[in-house]
């Protein structure tokens, strides 16, 4: 969970970089920010986005007077907490008004009236704990997801299936319905996320490619371009990535 405040207008459109988590944005600023996707949809206000949201580089955010609390949730617990399965978002996003109705306006008022960021974080913690009423994903799916994350995306799907005692086809189907993407795609997203943050930290691209399981530096370049629509040299300056060491310290 992290809090963001942009007193003036965003400098240009903010590129939304894909992340292996379900993203919940609760905004409460003086004006309502907008997120636009490659299909031409514009979502205003608070929203929920599935894992990998922003893939292809076509998702941008803009506005001014932006204030929000952003929460990253593991896809294997997001359905239980938010009341919407990541698969229902289909790599996209939905406004909180559409998902939670009038409660979204009440949340905005509570966040805007809070005295401090810590009060806001405490409120959101309690809110999400109260809403955790739905069952989670299959334990086998949760285990496979955690193995993918722990391994930095460098794990074979057939080995995961064997370890949980399922066929590859069953794991693919159950993982897709619970997480919102097939296990191979999830592994690719996790691998990209690890690599791009190492690039932002200033590490050598050739070393990042080798450690990340890429065939070569060109393979890494293509992966970054596919996920972000930008070259590795350009994406390392993206504000969406460069605040991560402060917003979500390791």
Coordinates of C-alpha atoms in Angstrom, one line a residue:
X1 CA 0.0 0.0 0.0
X2 CA 1.3 3.5 -0.9
X3 CA 0.0 7.0 -1.0
X4 CA 0.6 9.5 -3.8
X5 CA 0.1 13.2 -4.2
X6 CA 0.6 15.2 -7.4
X7 CA -0.3 18.8 -6.5
X8 CA -0.2 20.1 -10.1
X9 CA -0.9 18.5 -13.5
X10 CA 1.0 15.3 -14.4
X11 CA 3.9 16.2 -16.7
X12 CA 2.6 14.5 -19.9
X13 CA 0.6 11.3 -19.8
X14 CA 1.8 8.8 -17.2
X15 CA 2.5 5.4 -18.8
X16 CA 1.0 2.6 -16.7
X17 CA 3.6 -0.2 -16.6
X18 CA 2.4 -3.8 -16.1
X19 CA 2.9 -5.3 -12.7
X20 CA 2.2 -8.9 -11.4
X21 CA -0.5 -7.8 -9.0
X22 CA -4.1 -6.6 -8.9
X23 CA -4.0 -2.9 -8.5
X24 CA -6.6 -1.0 -6.5
X25 CA -6.5 2.8 -6.8
X26 CA -8.6 4.8 -4.4
X27 CA -8.5 8.5 -5.4
X28 CA -9.7 11.5 -3.3
X29 CA -8.0 14.5 -4.8
X30 CA -9.4 17.9 -5.8
X31 CA -10.1 16.7 -9.3
X32 CA -10.8 13.3 -10.8
X33 CA -7.9 11.6 -12.7
X34 CA -8.5 9.6 -15.9
X35 CA -7.0 6.4 -17.2
X36 CA -7.3 5.7 -20.9
X37 CA -6.5 2.4 -22.6
X38 CA -5.5 1.4 -26.1
X39 CA -9.2 0.6 -27.0
X40 CA -10.2 4.2 -26.4
X41 CA -11.9 3.7 -23.1
X42 CA -11.6 6.3 -20.4
X43 CA -12.0 5.4 -16.8
X44 CA -12.4 8.2 -14.3
X45 CA -11.9 8.0 -10.5
X46 CA -11.1 5.0 -8.4
X47 CA -10.5 1.7 -10.2
X48 CA -9.4 -1.9 -10.0
X49 CA -7.0 -3.3 -12.6
X50 CA -6.0 -6.9 -13.3
X51 CA -2.4 -8.2 -13.3
X52 CA -0.5 -7.1 -16.3
X53 CA -2.7 -4.0 -16.8
X54 CA -0.9 -1.7 -19.2
X55 CA 0.7 -4.4 -21.3
X56 CA 1.6 -3.1 -24.7
X57 CA 2.2 0.4 -23.5
X58 CA -1.3 1.7 -24.5
X59 CA -2.5 2.6 -21.0
X60 CA -2.0 6.2 -19.9
X61 CA -3.2 8.3 -16.9
X62 CA -3.6 12.0 -16.7
X63 CA -5.1 14.7 -14.5
X64 CA -4.1 17.3 -11.9
X65 CA -4.5 17.6 -8.1
X66 CA -4.2 13.8 -8.0
X67 CA -4.2 12.2 -4.5
X68 CA -4.7 8.5 -4.1
X69 CA -4.0 5.4 -2.1
X70 CA -2.8 2.5 -4.2
X71 CA -2.8 -1.1 -3.1
X72 CA -1.2 -4.0 -4.8
X73 CA -2.8 -7.4 -4.1
X74 CA -1.6 -10.8 -5.0
X75 CA -4.0 -12.2 -7.7
X76 CA -4.6 -15.3 -5.5
X77 CA -6.2 -13.3 -2.7
X78 CA -7.6 -10.4 -4.7
X79 CA -10.9 -12.1 -5.5
X80 CA -11.6 -12.8 -1.8
X81 CA -10.8 -9.2 -0.8
X82 CA -12.3 -7.2 -3.7
X83 CA -15.2 -9.3 -4.6
X84 CA -14.1 -9.6 -8.3
X85 CA -11.9 -12.3 -9.6
X86 CA -8.9 -11.1 -11.6
X87 CA -10.1 -13.2 -14.5
X88 CA -13.2 -11.1 -14.7
X89 CA -11.0 -8.0 -15.5
X90 CA -9.4 -9.7 -18.5
X91 CA -6.2 -7.8 -18.3
X92 CA -8.2 -4.6 -18.1
X93 CA -9.7 -2.4 -15.4
X94 CA -13.1 -1.4 -14.0
X95 CA -14.2 1.6 -12.0
X96 CA -14.9 1.2 -8.4
X97 CA -18.3 2.8 -8.9
X98 CA -19.2 -0.1 -11.2
X99 CA -17.9 -2.7 -8.8
X100 CA -19.0 -1.4 -5.4
X101 CA -21.7 1.2 -6.2
X102 CA -22.3 3.9 -3.7
X103 CA -19.7 2.7 -1.3
X104 CA -17.0 4.1 -3.7
X105 CA -18.2 7.7 -3.0
X106 CA -18.3 7.0 0.8
X107 CA -14.6 5.7 0.6
X108 CA -13.6 8.9 -1.3
X109 CA -15.1 11.1 1.3
X110 CA -13.5 9.2 4.2
X111 CA -10.0 9.3 2.6
X112 CA -10.4 13.0 1.8
X113 CA -11.4 13.8 5.3
X114 CA -8.6 11.8 7.0
X115 CA -6.0 13.8 9.0
X116 CA -2.9 11.8 7.8
X117 CA -1.7 9.2 5.4
X118 CA -1.4 6.7 8.3
X119 CA -5.1 7.3 9.0
X120 CA -5.9 6.6 5.4
X121 CA -3.8 3.4 5.4
X122 CA -5.5 2.2 8.6
X123 CA -8.9 2.9 7.1
X124 CA -8.1 1.0 3.8
X125 CA -6.6 -2.0 5.8
X126 CA -9.8 -2.3 7.8
X127 CA -12.0 -1.8 4.7
X128 CA -10.3 -4.6 2.8
X129 CA -10.3 -6.9 5.8
X130 CA -14.1 -6.4 6.2
X131 CA -14.7 -7.2 2.5
X132 CA -12.8 -10.4 2.5
X133 CA -15.8 -12.7 2.3
X134 CA -15.4 -14.7 -0.9
X135 CA -13.4 -17.9 -1.0
X136 CA -9.9 -17.7 -2.4
X137 CA -8.5 -19.7 -5.4
X138 CA -7.7 -23.4 -5.4
X139 CA -4.8 -24.0 -3.0
X140 CA -2.9 -25.6 -5.9
X141 CA -3.3 -22.4 -7.9
X142 CA -2.1 -20.3 -5.0
X143 CA 0.9 -22.6 -4.5
X144 CA 1.8 -22.4 -8.2
X145 CA 1.6 -18.6 -8.2
X146 CA 3.8 -18.3 -5.2
X147 CA 6.3 -20.7 -6.8
X148 CA 6.4 -18.5 -10.0
X149 CA 7.0 -15.4 -7.9
X150 CA 9.6 -16.9 -5.7
X151 CA 11.4 -18.2 -8.8
X152 CA 11.4 -14.9 -10.6
X153 CA 9.3 -16.4 -13.4
X154 CA 12.0 -19.0 -14.1
X155 CA 9.9 -22.1 -13.6
X156 CA 8.5 -24.6 -16.1
X157 CA 4.7 -25.1 -16.2
X158 CA 5.0 -28.9 -16.7
X159 CA 7.0 -29.1 -13.5
X160 CA 4.5 -27.0 -11.6
X161 CA 1.7 -29.3 -12.8
X162 CA 3.6 -32.4 -11.7
X163 CA 4.4 -30.9 -8.3
X164 CA 0.7 -30.2 -7.6
X165 CA -0.4 -33.5 -9.1
X166 CA -2.4 -32.1 -11.9
X167 CA -2.2 -32.4 -15.7
X168 CA -0.7 -29.4 -17.5
X169 CA -4.1 -28.8 -19.1
X170 CA -5.9 -28.7 -15.7
X171 CA -3.3 -26.4 -14.2
X172 CA -3.6 -24.1 -17.2
X173 CA -7.4 -24.0 -17.0
X174 CA -7.7 -23.5 -13.2
X175 CA -4.8 -21.0 -13.1
X176 CA -6.5 -18.9 -15.9
X177 CA -9.8 -18.9 -14.1
X178 CA -8.3 -17.9 -10.8
X179 CA -5.5 -15.6 -11.7
X180 CA -6.7 -14.1 -15.0
X181 CA -3.8 -15.3 -17.2
X182 CA -2.2 -18.7 -18.0
X183 CA 0.8 -19.8 -15.9
X184 CA 3.3 -19.2 -18.7
X185 CA 2.1 -15.7 -19.2
X186 CA 2.2 -15.1 -15.4
X187 CA 5.8 -16.3 -15.3
X188 CA 6.7 -14.0 -18.2
X189 CA 5.1 -11.1 -16.4
X190 CA 7.0 -11.8 -13.2
X191 CA 10.3 -12.2 -15.1
X192 CA 9.7 -8.9 -16.9
X193 CA 8.9 -7.1 -13.6
X194 CA 12.1 -8.4 -11.9
X195 CA 14.2 -7.4 -15.0
X196 CA 12.8 -3.9 -15.5
X197 CA 13.3 -2.9 -11.9
X198 CA 16.9 -4.0 -12.1
X199 CA 17.3 -1.9 -15.1
X200 CA 15.8 1.1 -13.3
X201 CA 18.3 0.5 -10.5
X202 CA 21.1 1.0 -13.0
X203 CA 22.2 -2.6 -13.5
X204 CA 23.9 -3.7 -16.7
X205 CA 21.3 -4.9 -19.3
X206 CA 23.5 -7.8 -20.4
X207 CA 23.8 -9.0 -16.8
X208 CA 20.0 -8.5 -16.2
X209 CA 19.3 -10.6 -19.3
X210 CA 21.6 -13.4 -18.3
X211 CA 20.3 -13.6 -14.8
X212 CA 16.7 -13.3 -15.8
X213 CA 16.7 -16.3 -18.1
X214 CA 16.6 -14.4 -21.4
X215 CA 18.4 -15.8 -24.4
X216 CA 20.3 -12.6 -24.9
X217 CA 20.1 -8.8 -24.5
X218 CA 17.9 -8.6 -27.6
X219 CA 15.4 -11.0 -26.1
X220 CA 15.2 -8.7 -23.0
X221 CA 14.8 -5.7 -25.3
X222 CA 11.8 -7.3 -27.1
X223 CA 10.2 -8.3 -23.9
X224 CA 10.4 -4.8 -22.4
X225 CA 9.1 -3.4 -25.6
X226 CA 6.2 -5.8 -25.7
X227 CA 5.1 -5.1 -22.1
X228 CA 5.6 -1.3 -22.1
X229 CA 5.7 -0.1 -25.7
X230 CA 9.1 1.5 -24.9
X231 CA 12.8 0.5 -25.2
X232 CA 14.7 -0.4 -22.1
X233 CA 16.6 2.9 -22.3
X234 CA 13.4 4.9 -22.3
X235 CA 11.5 2.8 -19.7
X236 CA 14.1 3.3 -16.9
X237 CA 12.9 6.9 -16.5
X238 CA 9.2 6.1 -16.3
X239 CA 7.8 7.7 -13.1
X240 CA 5.5 4.6 -12.6
X241 CA 8.7 2.6 -12.0
X242 CA 11.1 5.0 -10.4
X243 CA 8.9 5.6 -7.3
X244 CA 8.7 1.9 -6.5
X245 CA 11.8 1.9 -4.3
X246 CA 10.1 4.5 -2.1
X247 CA 6.5 3.5 -2.4
X248 CA 7.1 -0.3 -2.0
X249 CA 10.6 -0.6 -0.4
X250 CA 12.2 -4.0 -0.7

